[in-house]
Short mmCIF file of C-alpha atoms in Angstrom, two decimals:
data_model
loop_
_atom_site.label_atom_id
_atom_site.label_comp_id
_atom_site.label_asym_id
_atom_site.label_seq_id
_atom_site.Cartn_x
_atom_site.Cartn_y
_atom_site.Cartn_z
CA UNK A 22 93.41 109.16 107.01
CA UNK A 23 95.30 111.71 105.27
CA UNK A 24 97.81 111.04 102.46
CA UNK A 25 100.23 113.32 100.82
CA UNK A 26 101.65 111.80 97.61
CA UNK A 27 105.07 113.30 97.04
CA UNK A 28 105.76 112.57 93.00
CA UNK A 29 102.14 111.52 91.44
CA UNK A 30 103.78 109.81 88.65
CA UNK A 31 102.81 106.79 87.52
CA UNK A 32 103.39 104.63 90.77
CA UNK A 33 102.10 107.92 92.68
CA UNK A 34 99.05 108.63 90.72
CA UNK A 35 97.85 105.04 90.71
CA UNK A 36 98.31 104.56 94.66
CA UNK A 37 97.05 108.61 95.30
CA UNK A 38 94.17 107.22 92.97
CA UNK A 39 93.11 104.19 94.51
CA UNK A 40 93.22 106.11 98.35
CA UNK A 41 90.94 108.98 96.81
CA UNK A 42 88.17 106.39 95.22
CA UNK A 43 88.41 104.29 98.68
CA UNK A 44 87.57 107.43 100.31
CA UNK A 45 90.27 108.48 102.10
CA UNK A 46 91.80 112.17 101.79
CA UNK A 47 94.70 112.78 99.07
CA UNK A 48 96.83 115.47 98.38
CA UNK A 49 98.99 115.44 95.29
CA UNK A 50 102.26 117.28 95.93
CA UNK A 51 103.44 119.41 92.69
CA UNK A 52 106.51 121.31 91.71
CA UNK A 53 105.25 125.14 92.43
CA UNK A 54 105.91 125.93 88.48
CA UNK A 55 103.45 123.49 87.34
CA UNK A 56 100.92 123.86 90.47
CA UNK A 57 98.47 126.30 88.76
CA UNK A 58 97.73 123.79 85.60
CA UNK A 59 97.27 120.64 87.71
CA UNK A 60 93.41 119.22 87.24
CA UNK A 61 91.99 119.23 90.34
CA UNK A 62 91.57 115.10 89.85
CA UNK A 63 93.06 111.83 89.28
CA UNK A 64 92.28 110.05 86.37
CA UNK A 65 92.91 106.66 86.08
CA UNK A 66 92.71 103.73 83.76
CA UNK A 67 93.24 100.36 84.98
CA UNK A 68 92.22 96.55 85.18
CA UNK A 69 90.81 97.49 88.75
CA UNK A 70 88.57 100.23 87.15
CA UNK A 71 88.86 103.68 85.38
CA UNK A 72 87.52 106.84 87.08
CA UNK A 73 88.46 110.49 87.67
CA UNK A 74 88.61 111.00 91.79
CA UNK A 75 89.06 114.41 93.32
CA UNK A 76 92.20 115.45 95.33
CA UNK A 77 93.51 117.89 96.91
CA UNK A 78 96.90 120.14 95.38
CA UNK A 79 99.94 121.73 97.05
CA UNK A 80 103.11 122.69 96.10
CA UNK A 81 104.99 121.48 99.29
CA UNK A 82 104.38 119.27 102.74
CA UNK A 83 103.86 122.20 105.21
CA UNK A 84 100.27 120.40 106.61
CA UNK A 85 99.77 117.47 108.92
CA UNK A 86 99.52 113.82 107.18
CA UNK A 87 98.94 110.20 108.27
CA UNK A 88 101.04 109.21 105.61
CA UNK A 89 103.70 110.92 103.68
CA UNK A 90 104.27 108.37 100.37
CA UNK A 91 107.31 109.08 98.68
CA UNK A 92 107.46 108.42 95.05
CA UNK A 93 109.43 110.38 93.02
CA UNK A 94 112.74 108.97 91.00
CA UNK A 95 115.70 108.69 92.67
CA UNK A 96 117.32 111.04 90.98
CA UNK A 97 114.62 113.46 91.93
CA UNK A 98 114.90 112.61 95.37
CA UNK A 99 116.94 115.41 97.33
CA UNK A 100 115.31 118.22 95.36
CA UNK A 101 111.66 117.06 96.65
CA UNK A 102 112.47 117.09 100.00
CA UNK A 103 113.50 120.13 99.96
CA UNK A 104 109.56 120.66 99.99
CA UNK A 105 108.83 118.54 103.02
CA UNK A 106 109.12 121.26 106.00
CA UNK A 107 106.52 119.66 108.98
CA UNK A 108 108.98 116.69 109.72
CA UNK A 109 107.33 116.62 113.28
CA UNK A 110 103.69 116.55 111.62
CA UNK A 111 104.11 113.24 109.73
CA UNK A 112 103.35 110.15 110.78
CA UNK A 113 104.52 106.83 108.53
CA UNK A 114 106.70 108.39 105.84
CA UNK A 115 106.57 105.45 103.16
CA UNK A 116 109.01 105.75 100.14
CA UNK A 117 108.47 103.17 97.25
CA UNK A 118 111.52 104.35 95.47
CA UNK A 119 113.72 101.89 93.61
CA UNK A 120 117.03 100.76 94.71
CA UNK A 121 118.28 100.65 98.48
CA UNK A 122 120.26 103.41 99.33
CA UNK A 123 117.45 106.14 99.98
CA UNK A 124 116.02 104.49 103.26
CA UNK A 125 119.20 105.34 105.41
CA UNK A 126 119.22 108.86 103.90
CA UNK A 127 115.06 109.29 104.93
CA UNK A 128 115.97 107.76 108.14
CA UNK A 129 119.11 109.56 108.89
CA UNK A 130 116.62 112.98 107.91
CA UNK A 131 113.45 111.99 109.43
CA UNK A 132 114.03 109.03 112.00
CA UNK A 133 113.81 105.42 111.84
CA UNK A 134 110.83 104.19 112.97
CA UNK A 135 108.43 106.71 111.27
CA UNK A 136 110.45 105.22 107.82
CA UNK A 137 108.47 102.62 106.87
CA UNK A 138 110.52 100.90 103.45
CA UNK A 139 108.45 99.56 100.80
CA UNK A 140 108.70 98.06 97.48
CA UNK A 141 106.07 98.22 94.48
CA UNK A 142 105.87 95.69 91.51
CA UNK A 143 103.75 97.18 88.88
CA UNK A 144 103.62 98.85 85.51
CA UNK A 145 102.17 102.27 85.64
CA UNK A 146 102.62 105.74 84.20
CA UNK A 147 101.69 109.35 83.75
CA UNK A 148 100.19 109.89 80.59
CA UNK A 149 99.28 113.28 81.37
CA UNK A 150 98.96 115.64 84.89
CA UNK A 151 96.82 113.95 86.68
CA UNK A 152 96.34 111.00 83.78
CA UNK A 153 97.43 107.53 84.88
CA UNK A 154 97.36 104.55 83.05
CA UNK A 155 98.06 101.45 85.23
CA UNK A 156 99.06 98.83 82.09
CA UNK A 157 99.84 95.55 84.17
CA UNK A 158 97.51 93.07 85.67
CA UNK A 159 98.98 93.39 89.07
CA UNK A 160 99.83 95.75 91.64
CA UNK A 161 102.52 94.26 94.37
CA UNK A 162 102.80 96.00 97.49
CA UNK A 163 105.17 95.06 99.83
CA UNK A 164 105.75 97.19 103.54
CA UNK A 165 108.53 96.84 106.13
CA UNK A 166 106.91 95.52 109.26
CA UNK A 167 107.74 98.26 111.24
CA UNK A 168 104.84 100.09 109.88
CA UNK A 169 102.24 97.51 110.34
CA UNK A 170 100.13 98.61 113.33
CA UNK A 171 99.70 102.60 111.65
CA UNK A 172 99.20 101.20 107.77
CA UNK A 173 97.15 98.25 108.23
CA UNK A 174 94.02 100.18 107.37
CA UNK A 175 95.61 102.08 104.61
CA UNK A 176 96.91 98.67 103.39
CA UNK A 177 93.58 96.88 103.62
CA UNK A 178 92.05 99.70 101.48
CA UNK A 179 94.72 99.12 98.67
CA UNK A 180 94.12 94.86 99.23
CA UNK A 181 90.13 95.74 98.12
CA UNK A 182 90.96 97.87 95.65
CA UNK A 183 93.35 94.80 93.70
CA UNK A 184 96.52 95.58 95.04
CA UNK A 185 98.43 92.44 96.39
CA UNK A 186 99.62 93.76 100.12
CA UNK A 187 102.06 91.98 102.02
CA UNK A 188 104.06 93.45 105.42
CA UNK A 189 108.03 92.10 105.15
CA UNK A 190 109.58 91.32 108.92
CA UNK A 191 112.82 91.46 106.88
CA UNK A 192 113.38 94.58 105.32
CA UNK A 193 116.45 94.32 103.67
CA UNK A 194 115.37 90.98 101.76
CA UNK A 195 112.21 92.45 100.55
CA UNK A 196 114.30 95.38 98.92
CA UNK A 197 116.74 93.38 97.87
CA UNK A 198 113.49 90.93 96.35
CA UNK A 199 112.76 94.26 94.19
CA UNK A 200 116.17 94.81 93.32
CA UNK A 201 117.50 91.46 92.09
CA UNK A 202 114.55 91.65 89.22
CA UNK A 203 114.34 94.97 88.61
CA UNK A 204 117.64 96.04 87.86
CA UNK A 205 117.97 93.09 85.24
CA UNK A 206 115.11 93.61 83.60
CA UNK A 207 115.45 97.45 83.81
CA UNK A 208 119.32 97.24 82.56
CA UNK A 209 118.33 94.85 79.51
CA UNK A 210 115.26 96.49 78.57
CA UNK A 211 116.95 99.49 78.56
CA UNK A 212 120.34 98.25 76.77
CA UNK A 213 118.36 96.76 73.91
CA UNK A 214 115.60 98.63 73.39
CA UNK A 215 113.16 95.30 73.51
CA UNK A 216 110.25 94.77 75.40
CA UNK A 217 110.14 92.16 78.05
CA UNK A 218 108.69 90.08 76.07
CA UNK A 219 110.61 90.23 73.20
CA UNK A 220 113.69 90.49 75.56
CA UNK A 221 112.53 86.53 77.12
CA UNK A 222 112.30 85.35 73.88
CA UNK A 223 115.91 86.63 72.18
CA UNK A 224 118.65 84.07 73.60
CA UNK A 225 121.11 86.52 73.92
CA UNK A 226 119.52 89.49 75.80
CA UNK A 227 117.84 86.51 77.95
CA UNK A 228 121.42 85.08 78.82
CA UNK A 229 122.35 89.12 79.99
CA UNK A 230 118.77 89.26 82.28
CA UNK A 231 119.90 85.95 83.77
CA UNK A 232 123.56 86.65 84.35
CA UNK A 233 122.28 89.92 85.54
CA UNK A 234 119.75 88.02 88.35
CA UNK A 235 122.97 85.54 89.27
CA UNK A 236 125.14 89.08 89.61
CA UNK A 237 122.51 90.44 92.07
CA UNK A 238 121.72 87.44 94.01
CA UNK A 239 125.57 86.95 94.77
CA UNK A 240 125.91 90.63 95.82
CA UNK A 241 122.86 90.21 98.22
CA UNK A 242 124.12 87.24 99.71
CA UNK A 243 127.67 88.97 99.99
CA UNK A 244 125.96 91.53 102.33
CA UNK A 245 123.99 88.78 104.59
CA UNK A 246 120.83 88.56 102.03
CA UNK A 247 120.53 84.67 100.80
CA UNK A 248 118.46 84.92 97.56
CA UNK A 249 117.40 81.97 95.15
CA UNK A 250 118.31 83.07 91.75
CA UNK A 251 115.81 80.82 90.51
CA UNK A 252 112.87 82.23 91.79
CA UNK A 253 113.38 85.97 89.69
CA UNK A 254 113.92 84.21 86.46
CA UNK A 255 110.85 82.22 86.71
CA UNK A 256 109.31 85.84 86.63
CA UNK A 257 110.33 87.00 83.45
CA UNK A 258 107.84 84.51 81.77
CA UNK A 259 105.03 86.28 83.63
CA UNK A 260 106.00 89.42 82.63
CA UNK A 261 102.98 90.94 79.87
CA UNK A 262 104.87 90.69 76.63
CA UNK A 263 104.92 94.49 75.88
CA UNK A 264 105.86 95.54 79.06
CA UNK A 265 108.68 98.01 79.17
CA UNK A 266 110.41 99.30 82.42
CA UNK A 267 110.17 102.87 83.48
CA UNK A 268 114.19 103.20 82.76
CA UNK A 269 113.53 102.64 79.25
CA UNK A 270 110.78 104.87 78.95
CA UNK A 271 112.82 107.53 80.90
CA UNK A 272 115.77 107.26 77.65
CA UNK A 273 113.14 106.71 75.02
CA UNK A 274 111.81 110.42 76.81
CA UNK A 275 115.57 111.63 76.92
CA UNK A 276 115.16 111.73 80.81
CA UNK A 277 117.70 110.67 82.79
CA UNK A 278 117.77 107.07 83.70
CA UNK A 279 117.73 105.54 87.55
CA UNK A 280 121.33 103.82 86.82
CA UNK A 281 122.58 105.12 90.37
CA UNK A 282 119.63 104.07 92.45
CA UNK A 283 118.87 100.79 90.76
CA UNK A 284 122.22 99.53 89.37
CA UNK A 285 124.75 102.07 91.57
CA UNK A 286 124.18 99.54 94.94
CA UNK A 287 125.03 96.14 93.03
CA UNK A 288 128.29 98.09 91.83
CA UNK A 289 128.98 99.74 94.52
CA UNK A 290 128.28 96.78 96.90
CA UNK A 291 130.54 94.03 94.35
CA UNK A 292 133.12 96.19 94.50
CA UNK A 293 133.53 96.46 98.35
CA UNK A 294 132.99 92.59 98.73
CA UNK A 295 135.61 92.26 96.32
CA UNK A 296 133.03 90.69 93.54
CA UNK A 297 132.82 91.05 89.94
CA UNK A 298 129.49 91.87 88.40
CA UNK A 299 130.56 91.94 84.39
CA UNK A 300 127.08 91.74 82.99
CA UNK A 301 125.76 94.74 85.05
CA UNK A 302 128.60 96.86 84.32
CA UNK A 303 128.60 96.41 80.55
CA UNK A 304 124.61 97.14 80.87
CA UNK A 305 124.70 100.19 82.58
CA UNK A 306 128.21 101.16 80.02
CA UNK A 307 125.74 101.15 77.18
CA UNK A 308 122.60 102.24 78.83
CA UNK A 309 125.19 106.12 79.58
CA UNK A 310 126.36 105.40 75.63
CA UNK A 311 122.71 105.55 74.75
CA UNK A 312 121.73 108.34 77.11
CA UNK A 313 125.18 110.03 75.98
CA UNK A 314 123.87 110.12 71.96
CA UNK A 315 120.54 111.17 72.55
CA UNK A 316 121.79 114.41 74.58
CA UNK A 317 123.86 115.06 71.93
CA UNK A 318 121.21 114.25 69.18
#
């Protein structure tokens, strides 16, 4: 099959590197300006083996592809599909973007059923172009249902390579499974500067993730998602003990951070069910107080 990897970050790189080494054909989509200095490989380094793979390079979507995976930041999101021009020549467009909001936009853009939602649990990033270094001992990979009979192959590849591969019947709980631990342990993380681990161990950053995990749950099940609180916090003790999220490596870079697309729909959402979500809001206050200094600095 053919795979176009739209944002070969570090979730990009690892998936557009684990396709190319199972022998199926990748092409890494780049911004045009940086196009001419992108290696002509993927190099990766991870528990499931480290290798340099050759791919393929453009600078937008104007060929035919099986699969179109989606995987830049959110707030990257409108200006890369400004790039994708053969809408008709796609088949399963698969975004593994964090947050909720962006499937209705893809869908409203490209249809619904060739949307197939999916959610990734893993540590990964781009150490270079075309360098990725895949730092946790898992890869979670979980795909709305609606995509199973064209991805099943693709999926089966990614199973053999180490990836844990699931298909969800219920989309909106399996994004809403992503976002009920990320966004606490992103906001935290980010807030304090810590590591997971140290972040698990330090009562009163733990007491935030938790309330944060509570505050998510209760705005999922205020939309029709029932959640068990319970089950994310047993997580955070599974967590590697350096791990960082990508939104804290984004401010420690003096990138933007994801607040909109990972905290914006748990604020957004509270507020129209009439909730109050304290914990998140005073996160994400001094995650833009942080981001705020360093722009200045």
């Amino acid at each position: 099959m053919r795979h176009a990897i739209l944002g070969a970050g570090g979730v990009g790189g690892l998936i557009g590197a684990a396709l190319a080494q199972s022998g199926e054909a990748v092409t890494v989509v780049i911004r045009p300006e940086a196009l001419k200095d992108y290696p002509a490989e993927l190099s990766l380094e991870s528990p499931f083996g480290s290798f340099s793979v050759p791919v393929e390079r453009a600078a937008a979507v104007t060929q035919p592809f099986d699969v179109l995976w989606i995987t830049v930041k959110a707030t990257h999101l409108d200006a890369a599909l400004r790039g994708v021009t053969n809408a008709e020549e796609l088949g399963a467009i698969v975004p593994l973007l964090n947050g909720i909001d962006h499937v209705a936009l893809l869908r409203s853009r490209f249809g619904h059923d060739r949307v197939v939602p999916g959610t990734i649990g893993v540590e990964s990033e781009r150490a270079a172009p075309g360098k990725i270094i895949h730092r946790s001992p898992f890869a979670r990979l979980a795909l709305s249902a609606i995509g199973e009979s064209r991805l099943a192959p693709t999926i089966e590849k990614l199973r053999q390579f180490g990836f844990n591969c699931q298909f969800s019947v219920d989309e909106m709980k399996m994004l809403w499974n992503k976002l009920a631990i990320l966004a606490p342990c992103a906001l935290t993380t980010t807030a304090s500067g810590l590591t997971m681990g140290a972040v698990s161990s330090n009562p009163v950053w733990r007491k935030r993730m938790e309330a944060g995990v509570y505050e998510a749950c209760a705005v999922a099940a205020a939309t029709g998602t029932q959640l068990d609180p319970a089950t994310f916090i047993r997580f955070f003790d599974m967590f590697p003990p350096g791990a960082r999220s990508s939104m804290q490596k984004d401010v420690a870079a003096g990138n933007p951070p994801e607040l909109e697309g990972i905290a914006g729909p748990i604020l957004r959402l509270a507020q129209e069910h009439g909730l109050d979500v304290p914990v998140t809001r005073e996160l994400v206050e001094m995650i833009r107080g942080k981001s705020t200094a360093a722009n200045r600095a």
